[in-house]
XYZ file of C-alpha atoms in Angstrom:
613
model
C -1.448 35.979 -16.054
C -5.099 33.818 -14.547
C -5.138 34.266 -11.004
C -4.000 37.460 -9.010
C -1.344 36.011 -7.574
C -2.482 36.782 -3.506
C -4.007 34.373 -0.962
C -8.271 34.739 -1.001
C -8.189 36.831 -4.775
C -8.704 33.880 -6.918
C -12.407 35.785 -7.699
C -10.506 39.045 -9.029
C -10.807 39.512 -12.585
C -7.332 40.992 -13.760
C -6.416 44.082 -16.202
C -3.066 44.836 -17.913
C -1.252 47.719 -17.602
C 1.612 47.335 -18.976
C 5.772 46.771 -18.886
C 7.759 48.726 -17.783
C 12.112 48.061 -17.799
C 14.218 47.959 -14.774
C 17.232 46.506 -14.218
C 16.273 43.429 -13.115
C 14.675 43.141 -16.429
C 11.140 43.763 -18.034
C 7.722 43.416 -15.918
C 4.788 42.442 -16.741
C 1.748 44.785 -14.480
C -1.491 44.080 -13.815
C -4.745 45.524 -11.825
C -6.648 43.091 -9.853
C -10.645 43.940 -9.445
C -12.240 42.018 -6.900
C -16.007 41.765 -7.193
C -16.823 44.195 -4.122
C -14.803 46.897 -6.111
C -11.702 46.665 -4.219
C -8.278 46.135 -6.643
C -4.933 46.702 -5.772
C -2.046 46.511 -8.342
C 1.078 43.942 -8.758
C 3.462 42.901 -11.175
C 5.330 39.504 -12.708
C 8.889 39.675 -14.258
C 8.286 37.975 -17.764
C 12.193 38.797 -18.258
C 15.070 38.336 -16.259
C 18.359 39.688 -18.161
C 18.890 42.773 -15.689
C 21.660 42.482 -12.510
C 19.285 42.710 -10.143
C 17.262 39.635 -8.670
C 13.411 40.511 -7.718
C 10.605 38.009 -7.044
C 6.859 37.827 -6.532
C 8.205 35.586 -3.846
C 7.558 35.803 -0.162
C 11.263 34.130 1.655
C 10.568 32.185 4.740
C 9.191 33.394 7.344
C 11.814 33.128 10.215
C 11.292 30.065 12.690
C 12.585 32.251 15.875
C 12.322 36.330 15.375
C 8.342 36.854 13.951
C 8.327 39.681 11.751
C 11.491 40.128 10.960
C 13.390 41.023 7.997
C 14.001 37.927 5.524
C 16.478 38.249 2.778
C 18.924 34.607 0.772
C 22.418 34.075 2.515
C 24.073 32.488 0.322
C 23.126 28.039 -0.349
C 25.622 25.167 1.817
C 26.191 21.538 1.855
C 28.363 20.027 -1.610
C 26.740 18.043 -3.781
C 23.343 16.835 -4.423
C 22.739 18.575 -0.633
C 23.221 22.312 -2.437
C 20.888 24.320 -0.177
C 19.421 27.603 0.011
C 20.047 30.038 3.361
C 19.374 32.744 5.026
C 19.397 35.518 7.167
C 17.360 37.264 9.657
C 17.509 40.997 10.459
C 14.458 41.078 13.639
C 12.984 44.292 14.039
C 13.174 44.556 17.822
C 17.235 45.014 18.136
C 18.201 41.948 18.034
C 21.451 41.010 16.116
C 21.242 38.972 12.849
C 21.658 35.380 12.439
C 21.277 33.120 9.555
C 19.062 29.969 9.199
C 17.746 26.932 6.937
C 13.733 26.001 7.350
C 12.739 22.729 9.096
C 12.993 21.259 5.047
C 14.818 22.814 2.780
C 14.798 23.703 -1.007
C 17.758 23.355 -3.591
C 19.185 26.772 -4.683
C 17.459 28.735 -8.105
C 19.280 30.112 -11.156
C 17.705 32.799 -11.316
C 16.113 33.821 -14.568
C 16.713 30.987 -15.932
C 15.594 28.104 -14.391
C 12.580 27.137 -15.179
C 9.428 24.700 -13.188
C 9.329 22.054 -15.203
C 5.521 21.074 -15.309
C 4.429 24.503 -16.081
C 7.837 26.409 -17.646
C 7.643 30.115 -15.991
C 10.520 31.494 -13.912
C 11.441 29.319 -11.026
C 11.172 32.176 -7.396
C 14.408 32.513 -6.130
C 12.279 30.857 -2.603
C 11.054 27.717 -4.870
C 13.325 25.441 -5.859
C 13.409 21.532 -4.918
C 11.746 21.126 -1.626
C 13.827 18.453 -0.243
C 12.233 15.204 1.811
C 14.177 15.537 5.482
C 17.236 16.108 6.921
C 20.534 15.201 5.674
C 19.069 13.388 3.519
C 20.143 14.184 -1.145
C 16.543 13.112 -1.547
C 13.455 15.587 -3.209
C 10.408 15.589 -2.058
C 8.837 15.046 -5.702
C 10.990 11.505 -5.456
C 9.719 10.262 -2.154
C 6.224 10.250 -3.749
C 6.966 8.729 -7.104
C 9.462 6.316 -5.547
C 6.534 4.829 -2.982
C 3.877 4.984 -6.098
C 6.765 2.993 -8.043
C 7.000 0.766 -4.971
C 2.804 0.256 -4.510
C 2.972 -1.335 -8.981
C 5.136 -4.048 -7.037
C 8.463 -2.800 -8.349
C 11.403 -4.360 -6.379
C 13.350 -2.548 -4.506
C 16.603 -2.707 -6.187
C 15.274 -1.380 -9.044
C 13.867 1.192 -7.338
C 16.412 1.997 -5.413
C 18.330 2.483 -7.847
C 16.060 5.233 -9.878
C 16.894 6.580 -6.393
C 20.486 7.062 -7.934
C 19.963 8.123 -11.104
C 17.821 10.891 -8.919
C 21.275 12.194 -6.541
C 23.289 12.092 -10.272
C 20.712 13.701 -11.560
C 20.571 16.892 -9.014
C 24.812 16.711 -8.619
C 25.005 17.661 -12.985
C 22.266 20.205 -12.419
C 24.347 21.496 -9.740
C 26.878 21.116 -12.117
C 25.766 23.026 -15.128
C 23.363 25.632 -13.487
C 26.034 26.762 -10.498
C 29.146 26.241 -12.067
C 29.922 24.140 -8.994
C 33.702 21.514 -10.297
C 31.926 18.535 -8.094
C 33.907 14.971 -7.940
C 32.200 12.836 -10.875
C 29.327 15.194 -12.183
C 31.086 16.675 -15.630
C 29.979 14.372 -18.430
C 29.384 11.404 -16.418
C 27.229 9.487 -17.234
C 23.435 8.480 -15.631
C 23.331 5.294 -14.141
C 20.604 3.999 -15.745
C 19.923 0.367 -16.183
C 20.850 -0.664 -19.977
C 19.287 -3.236 -21.894
C 21.785 -5.141 -21.909
C 22.987 -5.316 -18.289
C 21.525 -6.298 -15.188
C 21.103 -3.878 -12.288
C 24.156 -5.092 -10.299
C 26.305 -4.049 -13.312
C 23.761 -1.032 -14.031
C 24.671 0.113 -10.432
C 27.842 0.395 -10.734
C 27.972 -2.642 -8.174
C 26.115 -1.490 -5.872
C 22.705 -2.787 -6.587
C 22.917 -5.745 -4.735
C 23.011 -3.337 -1.472
C 21.267 -0.612 -2.692
C 18.483 -2.167 -1.945
C 17.422 -0.922 1.248
C 17.546 2.392 -0.093
C 14.481 2.052 -1.081
C 13.632 -0.739 2.523
C 14.022 2.601 4.489
C 11.913 4.866 2.213
C 8.986 1.644 2.953
C 9.491 2.430 6.806
C 9.551 5.757 7.363
C 6.264 6.365 4.941
C 4.618 3.209 4.048
C 2.941 3.663 7.813
C 2.207 7.555 6.799
C -0.047 7.308 3.797
C -1.890 3.632 5.741
C -2.391 5.443 8.412
C -4.566 8.826 5.856
C -5.216 5.451 3.468
C -7.197 3.306 6.749
C -8.651 6.137 8.123
C -11.173 6.676 5.330
C -11.470 3.286 5.135
C -12.200 3.342 7.930
C -14.714 6.269 8.472
C -16.057 5.028 5.269
C -17.611 1.384 6.986
C -18.132 3.217 10.035
C -20.885 5.085 8.961
C -22.124 1.817 6.363
C -22.252 -0.407 9.593
C -24.525 2.357 11.256
C -26.482 2.948 8.171
C -27.114 -0.685 7.448
C -27.964 -1.735 11.779
C -30.482 1.447 11.042
C -32.474 -0.197 8.129
C -32.207 -3.934 9.317
C -33.469 -2.859 12.747
C -36.324 -1.574 11.160
C -36.811 -3.804 9.085
C -35.164 -7.208 9.603
C -36.170 -9.260 5.996
C -35.021 -6.438 3.947
C -31.833 -6.568 1.603
C -29.137 -3.530 2.495
C -29.061 -2.172 -1.322
C -24.824 -1.150 0.859
C -24.078 -3.833 2.362
C -21.195 -4.182 4.315
C -19.405 -7.653 2.228
C -15.918 -8.730 1.768
C -14.448 -11.690 -0.236
C -11.498 -13.872 1.352
C -8.726 -15.685 -0.004
C -5.342 -17.029 1.158
C -2.505 -17.466 -1.384
C 0.461 -19.793 -0.443
C 3.654 -18.382 -1.354
C 6.260 -20.942 -1.562
C 10.363 -20.478 -1.240
C 13.679 -22.475 -1.295
C 15.702 -21.820 1.790
C 19.533 -24.216 3.219
C 19.519 -25.113 6.757
C 21.857 -24.160 8.344
C 23.041 -27.413 10.286
C 23.851 -29.064 6.485
C 23.450 -26.266 4.346
C 20.794 -28.388 3.041
C 17.913 -27.003 0.583
C 14.545 -26.861 2.097
C 11.008 -25.840 1.642
C 9.409 -23.566 3.331
C 5.625 -21.547 3.091
C 4.060 -18.222 3.525
C 0.770 -16.747 3.627
C -0.754 -13.651 1.757
C -4.058 -13.385 3.735
C -5.782 -11.435 1.319
C -9.576 -9.162 1.499
C -11.203 -7.093 -0.980
C -14.182 -4.928 -0.639
C -17.504 -3.891 -3.309
C -17.406 -0.851 -3.426
C -21.238 -0.065 -4.579
C -22.481 2.196 -7.034
C -25.961 3.672 -8.154
C -27.643 1.279 -10.663
C -27.848 1.748 -13.740
C -30.200 3.260 -15.974
C -32.668 1.274 -16.155
C -31.177 -1.542 -13.906
C -32.626 -2.243 -10.171
C -29.363 -3.508 -8.331
C -26.501 -1.484 -7.209
C -22.909 -2.417 -9.272
C -20.446 -3.627 -7.931
C -16.788 -2.816 -8.139
C -13.709 -5.138 -6.351
C -10.589 -3.014 -4.205
C -7.600 -4.490 -2.261
C -9.661 -3.947 2.044
C -6.060 -5.439 3.729
C -2.884 -8.011 2.481
C -1.127 -8.736 5.572
C 1.603 -12.210 5.332
C 2.069 -13.827 7.681
C 3.956 -17.755 8.363
C 0.914 -19.082 9.406
C -2.147 -19.292 6.880
C -4.485 -20.839 9.829
C -8.043 -19.304 12.277
C -5.256 -17.036 14.489
C -3.822 -16.331 11.466
C -7.796 -14.553 9.615
C -8.558 -13.730 13.407
C -5.538 -11.595 13.474
C -6.923 -10.233 10.137
C -10.523 -9.464 11.056
C -9.627 -7.878 14.326
C -7.221 -5.239 12.037
C -9.599 -4.466 10.061
C -12.165 -3.250 12.827
C -15.540 -3.854 11.361
C -18.060 -6.221 11.450
C -19.277 -6.978 7.657
C -22.722 -7.635 6.666
C -21.697 -10.671 4.087
C -18.854 -12.864 3.615
C -17.938 -14.760 0.365
C -15.191 -17.132 0.390
C -13.706 -20.180 0.028
C -14.824 -23.777 2.371
C -11.701 -23.991 3.997
C -11.728 -24.141 7.925
C -9.402 -21.594 9.210
C -11.950 -18.923 7.989
C -15.029 -19.906 9.156
C -13.691 -20.456 12.757
C -12.366 -17.458 13.042
C -15.170 -15.397 11.515
C -17.261 -17.874 14.526
C -14.887 -16.771 16.727
C -15.108 -13.122 16.055
C -17.989 -12.141 14.608
C -20.374 -15.217 16.068
C -23.225 -15.728 13.794
C -23.806 -11.878 13.156
C -22.540 -12.157 9.483
C -23.759 -13.618 6.447
C -21.270 -16.595 5.119
C -21.653 -17.356 1.076
C -19.166 -19.642 -0.383
C -17.464 -19.476 -3.248
C -19.911 -21.567 -5.837
C -16.559 -21.537 -8.465
C -14.373 -22.901 -5.801
C -16.718 -26.018 -4.658
C -17.166 -26.862 -8.565
C -14.142 -26.980 -9.289
C -12.993 -29.282 -5.957
C -16.352 -31.580 -6.904
C -15.166 -31.735 -10.742
C -11.400 -33.024 -8.765
C -13.382 -35.331 -6.635
C -15.533 -36.856 -9.709
C -11.822 -36.878 -12.082
C -10.499 -38.873 -9.508
C -12.863 -41.687 -9.404
C -12.301 -44.826 -11.841
C -14.883 -44.597 -15.019
C -15.865 -41.391 -14.261
C -13.872 -39.622 -17.361
C -13.179 -39.900 -21.493
C -11.285 -38.870 -23.920
C -13.197 -36.188 -26.253
C -10.405 -34.419 -28.934
C -7.979 -35.084 -26.929
C -8.748 -34.114 -23.685
C -9.452 -35.715 -20.557
C -13.329 -34.655 -18.983
C -16.235 -36.233 -17.070
C -18.581 -39.372 -19.064
C -21.510 -37.275 -19.289
C -24.226 -38.303 -16.616
C -21.821 -36.534 -14.264
C -20.684 -33.693 -16.401
C -25.045 -33.195 -16.832
C -24.905 -33.001 -12.789
C -22.408 -29.816 -12.520
C -23.950 -28.261 -15.619
C -26.531 -27.410 -13.512
C -24.493 -26.032 -10.481
C -25.327 -22.819 -11.123
C -26.488 -20.169 -8.892
C -30.077 -19.219 -10.689
C -30.324 -23.321 -10.656
C -29.698 -23.503 -6.571
C -32.157 -20.430 -6.028
C -34.779 -21.914 -8.700
C -34.524 -25.041 -6.813
C -34.463 -24.122 -2.624
C -32.726 -26.118 0.066
C -34.877 -29.142 -1.004
C -33.746 -29.114 -4.189
C -30.384 -29.124 -3.307
C -30.658 -32.207 -0.808
C -32.341 -34.084 -4.501
C -29.290 -33.118 -6.554
C -26.574 -35.049 -4.151
C -28.816 -37.574 -3.874
C -28.567 -37.845 -7.598
C -25.066 -37.568 -7.861
C -24.422 -39.832 -5.131
C -26.590 -42.344 -7.812
C -24.830 -41.829 -10.532
C -21.287 -42.190 -9.175
C -22.952 -46.171 -7.619
C -23.983 -46.164 -11.483
C -20.405 -45.973 -12.905
C -19.942 -48.582 -10.667
C -17.039 -45.743 -8.457
C -16.868 -45.393 -4.234
C -18.899 -42.607 -3.023
C -16.968 -42.264 0.435
C -15.117 -38.890 -1.036
C -18.304 -37.644 -3.040
C -20.585 -37.997 0.515
C -17.559 -36.299 2.391
C -17.760 -33.680 -0.145
C -21.400 -33.340 0.651
C -20.974 -33.142 4.926
C -18.873 -30.394 3.765
C -20.679 -28.437 0.680
C -24.584 -28.667 1.774
C -24.817 -27.612 4.976
C -23.347 -24.247 3.963
C -24.765 -23.971 0.408
C -28.070 -24.467 2.090
C -28.127 -21.822 4.816
C -26.710 -19.325 2.123
C -29.238 -19.693 -0.860
C -31.875 -17.401 1.119
C -29.497 -14.701 2.092
C -29.094 -14.935 -1.948
C -32.376 -14.728 -2.962
C -32.196 -12.434 -0.282
C -29.896 -10.490 -1.404
C -29.356 -10.634 -5.715
C -26.219 -8.349 -5.910
C -24.021 -10.030 -4.112
C -21.812 -12.174 -5.000
C -21.560 -16.047 -4.793
C -18.006 -16.411 -5.553
C -14.676 -14.668 -4.706
C -12.879 -15.226 -7.828
C -12.428 -11.787 -8.001
C -9.957 -11.995 -4.696
C -7.776 -13.781 -7.364
C -7.852 -11.457 -10.085
C -6.601 -8.967 -7.113
C -3.456 -11.343 -6.522
C -2.545 -11.932 -10.011
C -2.531 -7.997 -10.800
C -1.812 -6.477 -7.780
C -0.761 -8.593 -5.460
C 1.183 -10.884 -7.802
C 3.774 -8.155 -8.758
C 5.474 -7.646 -5.602
C 6.573 -11.649 -5.397
C 8.087 -12.500 -9.508
C 11.215 -13.306 -9.227
C 12.143 -11.619 -5.712
C 8.710 -13.449 -2.774
C 12.526 -16.015 -1.656
C 14.713 -12.998 -0.847
C 11.956 -11.774 1.879
C 12.305 -12.396 5.583
C 11.390 -9.626 7.653
C 7.707 -10.191 8.583
C 6.932 -5.758 9.872
C 8.403 -4.880 6.324
C 6.562 -6.649 3.944
C 2.811 -5.629 5.730
C 4.634 -2.729 5.011
C 5.472 -3.123 1.691
C 2.003 -5.032 0.892
C 0.351 -1.510 2.911
C 1.005 0.464 -1.140
C -0.819 -2.500 -3.026
C -3.820 -2.013 -1.055
C -3.343 1.736 -0.580
C -2.722 2.527 -4.708
C -6.324 -0.148 -4.869
C -8.119 2.155 -2.824
C -6.759 5.496 -5.077
C -4.534 6.842 -2.571
C -1.719 7.439 -5.566
C -3.940 9.358 -8.257
C -2.411 12.342 -7.113
C 1.762 12.391 -5.930
C 1.810 15.819 -4.857
C -1.028 14.508 -1.827
C 1.542 12.206 -0.803
C 4.148 14.819 -1.273
C 1.953 17.021 1.016
C 1.407 14.382 3.083
C 5.465 13.417 3.497
C 5.793 17.859 4.065
C 3.576 18.010 6.770
C 4.613 15.121 8.248
C 8.293 16.140 8.306
C 7.894 19.686 9.626
C 6.102 19.521 12.061
C 9.206 16.988 13.871
C 11.332 20.011 12.754
C 11.570 18.898 9.286
C 13.107 15.241 10.528
C 12.102 12.003 9.143
C 12.063 9.246 11.430
C 14.750 6.807 11.584
C 14.861 3.577 9.477
C 15.582 0.048 9.786
C 14.366 -0.138 13.106
C 12.593 -3.492 12.172
C 15.617 -6.033 11.653
C 14.723 -8.619 13.150
C 16.455 -10.481 15.717
C 19.782 -12.612 15.713
C 21.086 -15.624 17.266
C 23.826 -15.248 18.924
C 27.041 -16.996 16.446
C 27.926 -20.762 16.502
C 30.345 -22.879 16.224
C 33.315 -21.937 13.336
C 32.501 -24.437 11.403
C 28.655 -24.485 11.671
C 26.736 -22.156 8.490
C 25.766 -19.405 11.007
C 21.758 -19.967 11.666
C 19.561 -16.782 10.395
C 16.463 -15.542 11.572
C 13.112 -14.426 10.004
C 10.271 -13.193 11.820
C 8.186 -13.705 7.744
C 9.247 -17.683 8.918
C 8.433 -17.696 11.772
C 5.082 -19.828 12.542
C 5.078 -19.637 16.828
C 4.890 -16.022 16.015
C 1.467 -15.498 14.980
C 0.401 -17.082 18.606
C 2.541 -14.545 20.424
C 0.417 -11.891 17.887
C -2.692 -12.753 19.154
C -2.225 -13.018 22.876
C -0.730 -9.103 21.933
C -3.783 -8.448 20.523
C -6.692 -10.440 21.444
C -5.306 -11.366 25.415
C -6.291 -15.611 23.572
C -5.412 -18.280 25.927
C -4.738 -20.666 22.665
C -2.560 -18.126 22.111
C -0.482 -16.991 25.087
C 0.629 -21.155 25.092
C 1.925 -20.938 21.799
C 3.788 -17.652 22.760
C 4.956 -18.954 25.686
C 6.665 -22.403 24.539
C 7.696 -20.483 21.065
C 9.823 -17.571 22.597
C 11.146 -19.393 25.693
C 12.353 -22.326 23.209
C 14.214 -19.915 20.347
C 14.916 -17.499 23.498
C 13.902 -14.167 22.529
C 10.846 -11.359 23.448
C 7.457 -10.402 21.634
C 8.595 -7.304 21.523
C 11.426 -7.743 19.902
C 10.844 -11.129 17.185
C 7.142 -9.669 16.536
C 8.352 -7.428 14.505
C 4.393 -5.798 14.486
C 2.954 -5.943 11.279
C 1.609 -2.373 10.503
C 0.194 -2.833 13.748
C -3.327 -0.591 13.793
C -3.044 3.055 15.686
C 0.898 3.397 14.748
C 1.777 6.938 13.436
C 4.003 7.322 10.749
C 8.085 5.537 10.575
C 9.170 2.659 12.509
C 11.311 3.494 14.767
C 11.957 6.769 15.988
C 12.909 10.334 14.489
C 16.730 11.832 15.341
C 15.453 14.545 18.486
C 13.273 11.856 20.066
C 16.270 9.501 19.915
C 17.731 11.999 21.444
């Protein structure tokens, strides 16, 4: 044994005092010697081969009678819900009664059952902890489910994994406690074999199993997100205050740790069937992604701080317009120093509306170069074939080769304007029309010219938002692969995306911390979890029998963005869109919005059973 089990005695030095044998088994005795020379003795059961059961762990205290005598009093429940019951004998002469703690524990076969982590014999008071009242799932399973979902595991696969663990608990009760439960003895675990689909592996239950994991997302993703969001906001607020103080003293100086965001949007195209005639049609929704830059001290021999990119926020919306981006900025809750994004008008308009001219905007040079190459490639006579590939002619390719950050900073705004003049002359000499090129120049030239001084003063800033595309590809696209057409509820999808952001922020590095977070929150409510399935979209009334029933999905409601803008920002533009759209649908803003992860919301989306009653 490495340390004394008494709280606050971690600094004690243990001395072995031999062993003794009782009716319970073999005990190893220890002496704990504190730095202040105080000492005490304790013993640990090392071989439980006797007939009397003892434990060094104390039973849980009675919530009604403090200081009472508490003993085990059998078990209750069936199946995977076989839990430990306790008996309380108050000291003031009140009659004895039985009770269970807010979060119950599975019964333990004392003397034979060991901890799967440390291989020590389990105490009768240290069985697997349940996640909440009236649920067969253990607390550790909830943490594992959230971890799997944060990596992009599907609802169905995760739900079938939960059922597998429930059946394993049933087999454990049968093998360790002799309980003859139906469907346990010799029953194989319902895991997916290599040649079976999820539906086949789940005994025909795969199609409806997804609700189990979706319920966990509704109940506990907001709880995890609340902790992660508080940490991010505290860090950014401190960074914002420090940067403002620095700029107040040295307005033209470099910021070593600026609040920097990289922005982009991801289009998601899905095919649905029209309710009126059953014909297929394509719909589009968007994921608006914010990646933040974490700054680290410079490496040895370097002057500039190092960059690390992490997901800061991901929001699904029916539209990717300026209103949607304003919702994103409003939820972030802090003013950035710099924003790196492509040249789309929606982001620029939202930045202007939210922050004015206080934020430095740096257009992505990578996207600008790619779009210029596409524009030039469509001109007659602008391309040639080399080694079977279609490439720009030398005169145009040479101009794009110098379109790099170092070249732009060396030449400055005057050289940047001259570069456009030379490119126009090269296109005219092909000969080819320059109308499309003039439109590109009108868009790119002033934005890049305004960003050059910012990049000159802050050479450590990125000049491209490629990190956003990398995060979308590696961390968000797993949520869309083979199941993007199944998403319909806006709020639940955004809760799911919150888990991806939480993983990027390191929240799932310690699953024990996730389990502790859930435990503390549910214990504060007497063991009750939040009611699941509270995010269902309100459906329209039934249609005619000969027509396909209409189905409402908040993810596809393009009028919803304006309703949320009015709800959160109170703008006139949002009010007009919301009123007209919701009146047309016959829905209210509260019932149709399914507000995605509203700032300041607490754990879960629905009430707990005690609150509902």
